[in-house]
Structure formats: structure tokens, C-alpha cells
mmCIF file of C-alpha atoms in Angstrom:
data_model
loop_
_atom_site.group_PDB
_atom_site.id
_atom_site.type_symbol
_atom_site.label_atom_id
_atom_site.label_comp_id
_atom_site.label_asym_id
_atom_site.label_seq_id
_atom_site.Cartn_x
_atom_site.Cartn_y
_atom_site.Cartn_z
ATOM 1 C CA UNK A 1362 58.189 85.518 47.438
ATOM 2 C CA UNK A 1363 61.822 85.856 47.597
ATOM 3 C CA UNK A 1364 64.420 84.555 49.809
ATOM 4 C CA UNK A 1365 67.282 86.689 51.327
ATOM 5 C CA UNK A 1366 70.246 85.975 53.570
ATOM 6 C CA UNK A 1367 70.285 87.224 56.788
ATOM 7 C CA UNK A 1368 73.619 88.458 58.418
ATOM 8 C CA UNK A 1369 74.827 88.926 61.978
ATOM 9 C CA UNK A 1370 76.784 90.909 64.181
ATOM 10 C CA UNK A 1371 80.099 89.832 62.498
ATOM 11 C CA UNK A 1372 78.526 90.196 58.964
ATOM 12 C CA UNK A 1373 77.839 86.531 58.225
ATOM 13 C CA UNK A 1374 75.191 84.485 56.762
ATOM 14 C CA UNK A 1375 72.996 83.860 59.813
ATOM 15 C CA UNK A 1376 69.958 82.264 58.155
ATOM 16 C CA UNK A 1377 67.403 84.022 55.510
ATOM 17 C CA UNK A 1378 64.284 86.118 55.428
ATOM 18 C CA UNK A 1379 61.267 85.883 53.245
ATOM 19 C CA UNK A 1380 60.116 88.919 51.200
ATOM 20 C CA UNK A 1381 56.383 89.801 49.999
ATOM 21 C CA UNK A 1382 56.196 90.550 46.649
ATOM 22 C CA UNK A 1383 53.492 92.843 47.099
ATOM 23 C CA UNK A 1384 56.266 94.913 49.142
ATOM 24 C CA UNK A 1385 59.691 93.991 47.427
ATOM 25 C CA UNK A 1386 59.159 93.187 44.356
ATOM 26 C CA UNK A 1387 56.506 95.713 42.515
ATOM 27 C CA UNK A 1388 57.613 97.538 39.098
ATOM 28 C CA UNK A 1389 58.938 101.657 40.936
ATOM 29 C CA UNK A 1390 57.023 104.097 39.693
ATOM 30 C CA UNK A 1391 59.102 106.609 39.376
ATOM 31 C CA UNK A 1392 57.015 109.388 39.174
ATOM 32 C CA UNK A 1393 55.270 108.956 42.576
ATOM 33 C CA UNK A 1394 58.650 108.195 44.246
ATOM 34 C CA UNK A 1395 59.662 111.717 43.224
ATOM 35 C CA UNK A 1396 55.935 113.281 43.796
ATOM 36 C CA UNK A 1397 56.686 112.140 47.374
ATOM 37 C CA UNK A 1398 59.619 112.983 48.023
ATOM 38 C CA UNK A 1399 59.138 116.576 46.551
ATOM 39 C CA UNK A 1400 56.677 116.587 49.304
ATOM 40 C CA UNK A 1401 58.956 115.348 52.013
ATOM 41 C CA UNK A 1402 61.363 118.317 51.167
ATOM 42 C CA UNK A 1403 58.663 121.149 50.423
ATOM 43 C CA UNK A 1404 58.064 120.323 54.282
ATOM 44 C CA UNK A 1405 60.836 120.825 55.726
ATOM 45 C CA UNK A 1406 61.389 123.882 54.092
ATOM 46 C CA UNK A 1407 60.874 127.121 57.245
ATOM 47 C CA UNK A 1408 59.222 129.590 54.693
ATOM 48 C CA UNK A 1409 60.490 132.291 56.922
ATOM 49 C CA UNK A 1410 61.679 134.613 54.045
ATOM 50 C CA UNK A 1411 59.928 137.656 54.321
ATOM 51 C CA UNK A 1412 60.465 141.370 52.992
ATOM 52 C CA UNK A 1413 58.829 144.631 53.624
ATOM 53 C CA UNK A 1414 56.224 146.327 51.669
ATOM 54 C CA UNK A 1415 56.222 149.792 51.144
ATOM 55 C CA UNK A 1416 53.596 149.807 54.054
ATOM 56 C CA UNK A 1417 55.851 148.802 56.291
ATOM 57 C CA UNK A 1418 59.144 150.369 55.718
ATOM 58 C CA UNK A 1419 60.451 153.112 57.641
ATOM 59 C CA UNK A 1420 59.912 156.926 56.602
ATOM 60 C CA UNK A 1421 57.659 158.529 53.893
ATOM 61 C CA UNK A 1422 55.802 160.308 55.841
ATOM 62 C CA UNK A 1423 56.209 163.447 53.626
ATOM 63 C CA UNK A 1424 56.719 164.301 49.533
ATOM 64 C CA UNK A 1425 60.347 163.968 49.151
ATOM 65 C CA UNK A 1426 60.401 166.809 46.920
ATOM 66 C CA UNK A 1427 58.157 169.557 45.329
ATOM 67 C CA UNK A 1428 55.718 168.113 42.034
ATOM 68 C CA UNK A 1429 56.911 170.504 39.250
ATOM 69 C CA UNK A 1430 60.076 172.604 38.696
ATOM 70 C CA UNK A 1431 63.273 170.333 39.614
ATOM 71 C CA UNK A 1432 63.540 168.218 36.341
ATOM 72 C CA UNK A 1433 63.481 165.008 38.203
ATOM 73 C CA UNK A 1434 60.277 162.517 37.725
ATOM 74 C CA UNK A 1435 57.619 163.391 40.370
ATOM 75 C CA UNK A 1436 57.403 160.944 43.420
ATOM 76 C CA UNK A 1437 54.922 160.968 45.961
ATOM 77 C CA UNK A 1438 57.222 159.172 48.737
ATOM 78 C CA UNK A 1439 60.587 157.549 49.572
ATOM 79 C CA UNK A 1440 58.808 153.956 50.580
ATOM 80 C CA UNK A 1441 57.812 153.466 46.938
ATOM 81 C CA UNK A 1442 59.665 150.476 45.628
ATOM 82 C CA UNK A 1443 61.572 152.187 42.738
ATOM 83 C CA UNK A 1444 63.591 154.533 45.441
ATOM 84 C CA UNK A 1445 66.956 153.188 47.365
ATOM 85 C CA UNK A 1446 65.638 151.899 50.991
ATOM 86 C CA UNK A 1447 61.845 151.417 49.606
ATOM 87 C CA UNK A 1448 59.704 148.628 50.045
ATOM 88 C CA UNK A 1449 59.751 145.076 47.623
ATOM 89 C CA UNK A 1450 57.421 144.493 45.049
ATOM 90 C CA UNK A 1451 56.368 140.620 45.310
ATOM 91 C CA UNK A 1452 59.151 139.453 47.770
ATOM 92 C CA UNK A 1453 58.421 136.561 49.436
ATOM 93 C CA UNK A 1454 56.511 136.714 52.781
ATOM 94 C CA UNK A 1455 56.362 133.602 55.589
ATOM 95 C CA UNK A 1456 54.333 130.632 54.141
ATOM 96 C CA UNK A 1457 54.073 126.570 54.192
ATOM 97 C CA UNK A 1458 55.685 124.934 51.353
ATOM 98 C CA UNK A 1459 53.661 121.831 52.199
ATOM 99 C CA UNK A 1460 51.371 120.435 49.848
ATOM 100 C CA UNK A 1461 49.087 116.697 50.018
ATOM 101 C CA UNK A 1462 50.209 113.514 49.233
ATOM 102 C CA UNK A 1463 47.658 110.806 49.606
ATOM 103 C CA UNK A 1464 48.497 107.979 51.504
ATOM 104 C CA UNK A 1465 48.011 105.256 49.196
ATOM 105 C CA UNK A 1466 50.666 107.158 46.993
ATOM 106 C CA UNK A 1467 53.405 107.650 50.088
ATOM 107 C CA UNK A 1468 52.736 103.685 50.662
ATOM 108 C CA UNK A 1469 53.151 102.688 46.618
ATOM 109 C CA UNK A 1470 56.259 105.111 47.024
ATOM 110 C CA UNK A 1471 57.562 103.249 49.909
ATOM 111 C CA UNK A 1472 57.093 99.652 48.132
ATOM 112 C CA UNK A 1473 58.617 101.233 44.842
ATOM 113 C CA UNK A 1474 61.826 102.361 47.021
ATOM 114 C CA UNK A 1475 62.324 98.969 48.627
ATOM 115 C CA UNK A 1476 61.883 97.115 45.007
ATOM 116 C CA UNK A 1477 64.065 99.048 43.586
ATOM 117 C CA UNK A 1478 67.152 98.989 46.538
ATOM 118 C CA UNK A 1479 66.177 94.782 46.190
ATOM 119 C CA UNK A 1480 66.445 95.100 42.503
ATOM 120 C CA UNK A 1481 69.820 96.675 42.663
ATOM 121 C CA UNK A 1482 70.957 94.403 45.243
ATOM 122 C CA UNK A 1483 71.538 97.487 47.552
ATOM 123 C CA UNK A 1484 69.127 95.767 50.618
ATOM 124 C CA UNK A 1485 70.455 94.174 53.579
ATOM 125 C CA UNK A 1486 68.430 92.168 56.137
ATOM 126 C CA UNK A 1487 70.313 91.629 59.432
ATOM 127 C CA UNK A 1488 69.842 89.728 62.513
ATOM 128 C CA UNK A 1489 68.337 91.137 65.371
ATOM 129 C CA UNK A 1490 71.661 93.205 67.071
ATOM 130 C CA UNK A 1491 71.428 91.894 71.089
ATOM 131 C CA UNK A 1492 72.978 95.177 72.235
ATOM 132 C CA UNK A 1493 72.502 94.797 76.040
ATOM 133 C CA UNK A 1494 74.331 98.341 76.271
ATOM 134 C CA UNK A 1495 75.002 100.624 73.297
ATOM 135 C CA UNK A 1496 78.203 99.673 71.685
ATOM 136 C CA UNK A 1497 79.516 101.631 68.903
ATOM 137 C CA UNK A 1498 82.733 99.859 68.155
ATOM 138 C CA UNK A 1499 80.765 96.201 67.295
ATOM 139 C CA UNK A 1500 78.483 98.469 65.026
ATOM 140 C CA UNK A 1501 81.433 100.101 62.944
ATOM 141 C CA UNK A 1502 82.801 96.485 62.904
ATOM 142 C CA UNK A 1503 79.543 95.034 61.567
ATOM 143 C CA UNK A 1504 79.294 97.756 58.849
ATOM 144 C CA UNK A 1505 83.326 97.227 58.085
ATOM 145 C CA UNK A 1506 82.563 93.334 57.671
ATOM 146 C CA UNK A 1507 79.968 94.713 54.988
ATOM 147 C CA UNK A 1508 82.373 96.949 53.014
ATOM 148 C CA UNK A 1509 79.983 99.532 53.930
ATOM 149 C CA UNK A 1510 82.369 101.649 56.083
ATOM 150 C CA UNK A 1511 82.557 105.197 54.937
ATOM 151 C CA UNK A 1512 79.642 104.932 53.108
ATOM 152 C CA UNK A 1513 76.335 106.577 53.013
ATOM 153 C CA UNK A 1514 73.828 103.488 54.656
ATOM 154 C CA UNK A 1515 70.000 103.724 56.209
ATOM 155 C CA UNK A 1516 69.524 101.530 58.921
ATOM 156 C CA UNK A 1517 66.003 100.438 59.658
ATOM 157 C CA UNK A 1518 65.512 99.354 63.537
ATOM 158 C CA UNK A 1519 62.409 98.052 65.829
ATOM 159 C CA UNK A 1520 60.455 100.851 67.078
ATOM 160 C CA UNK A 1521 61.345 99.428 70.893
ATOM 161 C CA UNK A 1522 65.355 98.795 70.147
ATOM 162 C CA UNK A 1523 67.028 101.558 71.254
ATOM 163 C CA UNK A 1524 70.586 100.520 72.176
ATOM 164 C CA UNK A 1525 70.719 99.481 68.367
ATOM 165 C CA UNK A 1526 69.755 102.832 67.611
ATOM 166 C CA UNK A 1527 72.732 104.419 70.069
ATOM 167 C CA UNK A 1528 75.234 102.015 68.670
ATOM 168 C CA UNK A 1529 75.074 103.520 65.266
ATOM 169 C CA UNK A 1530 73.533 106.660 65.115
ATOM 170 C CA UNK A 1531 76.968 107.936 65.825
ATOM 171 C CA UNK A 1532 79.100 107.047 62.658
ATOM 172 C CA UNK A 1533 79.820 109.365 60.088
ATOM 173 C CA UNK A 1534 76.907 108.481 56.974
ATOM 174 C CA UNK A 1535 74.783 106.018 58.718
ATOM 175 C CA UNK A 1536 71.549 107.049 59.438
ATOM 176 C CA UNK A 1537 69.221 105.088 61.616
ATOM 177 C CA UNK A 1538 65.448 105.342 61.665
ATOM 178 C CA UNK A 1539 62.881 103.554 63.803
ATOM 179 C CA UNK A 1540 60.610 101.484 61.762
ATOM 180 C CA UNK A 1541 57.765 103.604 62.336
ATOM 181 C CA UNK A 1542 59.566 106.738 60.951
ATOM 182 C CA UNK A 1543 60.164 105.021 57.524
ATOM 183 C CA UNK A 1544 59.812 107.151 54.368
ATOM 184 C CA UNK A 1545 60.496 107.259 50.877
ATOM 185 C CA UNK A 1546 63.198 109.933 50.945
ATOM 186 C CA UNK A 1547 65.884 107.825 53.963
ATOM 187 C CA UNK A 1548 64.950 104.435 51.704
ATOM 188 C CA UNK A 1549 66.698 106.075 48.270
ATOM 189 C CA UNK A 1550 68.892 108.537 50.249
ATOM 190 C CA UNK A 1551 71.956 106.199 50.539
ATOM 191 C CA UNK A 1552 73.977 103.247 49.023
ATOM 192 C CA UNK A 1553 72.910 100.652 51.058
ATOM 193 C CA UNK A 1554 69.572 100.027 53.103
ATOM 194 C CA UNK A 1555 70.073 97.890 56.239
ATOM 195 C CA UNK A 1556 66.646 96.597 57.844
ATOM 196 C CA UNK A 1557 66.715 94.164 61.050
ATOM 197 C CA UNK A 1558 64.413 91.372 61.191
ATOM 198 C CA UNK A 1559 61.485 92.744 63.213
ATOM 199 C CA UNK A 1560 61.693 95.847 61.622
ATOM 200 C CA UNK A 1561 61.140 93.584 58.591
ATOM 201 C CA UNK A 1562 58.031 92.309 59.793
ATOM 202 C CA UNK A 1563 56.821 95.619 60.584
ATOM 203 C CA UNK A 1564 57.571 97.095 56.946
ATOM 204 C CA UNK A 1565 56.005 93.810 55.503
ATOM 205 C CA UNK A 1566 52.844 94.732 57.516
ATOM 206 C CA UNK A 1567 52.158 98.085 57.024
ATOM 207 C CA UNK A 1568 52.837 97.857 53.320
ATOM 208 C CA UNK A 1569 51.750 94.533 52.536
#
């Protein structure tokens, strides 16, 4: 079990944390990191590309032209696919590009993420923020005392801290997650990862 320091508000050393092994310090696999993330993308994706058959477009209702006699190949109608305006021949139609993940792989995915950003020395653990309102200015300070201004950074926040959540989900490359919403793709898809105490406890829980 590791020790890390904790910083504050003003980006100092306000104490340290403790982290599980079984959480931060496993060997990444690789391979299901990017099985799971391939996952996370494939659903998001619309699948709304669709094209029309030759059932469906528009005319054809007639031969375009007599069978024999005009020295021109015979066609049947103006919908086939080979004729200018006709219908596509396997063009993609609406669909789901989701496909199944199991959960123990999304959670060994998870732990592999955080190892690695502890390995690299890319994880921060900060203090509890005690927004009473939603100030952005103390969070661009915080992140400026951390050389991390300008930079792409996750921010991991309790579920129930929402002015923490205000303060910073308005600066340019920071994005901030609830601890609940936590996923393989936001804990690689930045150069720093920024968790806050409870949400530490939470993360240590569920993957522990």
C-alpha cells in the first residue's frame, strides 16, 4: 500500500492518502484497456448512416428503353444500382455499434488505468475543495499552482459535490466527472488525473 501526498486549494502538501494495491498498483493490461475503450467509443457512435436501396428510390416504374435494337446493354429499370440516381448496393443502413464488455473486464480496465497514471506519476490526490459557492477563479489558481494550466486534466469529484464540479467544469481541457461516472476512456484521456479524497474512497471501494 502506497502513500501519496495530498494537496490543497493553493496546491500544497496538505497531508497524504493511502492507495490499495489491488487498485493502484496492478501490472495494465493493455489489451483489455483498449478492448474497453473500443467499446466506450463503438457506443457513442449514432449509426444513423443510411442509403437507399433500389426498393426505395424514386422512379422505375417503367423499362427505360426497348430490350433489343438500340446497341446499348438491356436494363430492366433506372433504380438498378449500376444507373446514375439508382439505389446502393451494401451502403450502410441505421444500426448499434455497441458490443459487450463484461464487467469484471471494464473493472480490471479501470485498475489498469489508475496503475498506470500512478506509475507514470501522472495522479493527483487533492483535498476535499470547500466550495461554499462555485468559484472558478480559485480552481484555475489551484490547477496554475500545479503547472497544469492549459493542459488536458480529468478531475474526479464526490458524487454529492457539485459546486466543485461548477468551479471547473468551465476551463478550457479540464474535464470533471462524478465518481460514479468513472471509466476507462476519461482515466487515460488526459495528462494528468486529479481525484479528491472521497472520491478516493469511492474508487478504492468499488474496485478494491
Amino acid at each position: 500500500m502506497a502513500n501519496v501526498k495530498v494537496k490543497d486549494i493553493t496546491g500544497k502538501d496538505a497531508g497524504s492518502a493511502k492507495l490499495e494495491d489491488s487498485v493502484f498498483g496492478v501490472k495494465p493490461n493493455v489489451a483489455v484497456m483498449h478492448e474497453v475503450v473500443r467499446a466506450q467509443r463503438a457506443s457513442w457512435r449514432q449509426g444513423s448512416a443510411d442509403t437507399k436501396t433500389r426498393s426505395q428510390v424514386r422512379g422505375g416504374g417503367r423499362k427505360p428503353f426497348r430490350q433489343k435494337g438500340t446497341g446499348r446493354a438491356r436494363q430492366g429499370t433506372i433504380r438498378a444500382a449500376q444507373m446514375t440516381g439508382g439505389g446502393v448496393v451494401f451502403g450502410p443502413h441505421p444500426r448499434s455499434y455497441a458490443f459487450k464488455v463484461n464487467s469484471k473486464e471494464v473493472k480490471l480496465s479501470m485498475r489498469s488505468a489508475l496503475s498506470a497514471k500512478a506509475a507514470d506519476n501522472q495522479l493527483i490526490i487533492a483535498k476535499d475543495f470547500a466550495f461554499k459557492k462555485p468559484a472558478t477563479k480559485d480552481a484555475a489558481k489551484f490547477l496554475k499552482a500545479l503547472k497544469l494550466d492549459g493542459k488536458r486534466v480529468t478531475l474526479v469529484v464526490d458524487e454529492e459535490d457539485v459546486n466543485t464540479y461548477l468551479s471547473f467544469r468551465n476551463i478550457e481541457g479540464v474535464n470533471c466527472i462524478p465518481s460514479s461516472a468513472m471509466n476507462t476512456y476519461d482515466f487515460v484521456d488526459n495528462k494528468a488525473l486529479i481525484i479528491t479524497e472521497k472520491a478516493l474512497a469511492h474508487i478504492q471501494e468499488v474496485l478494491a
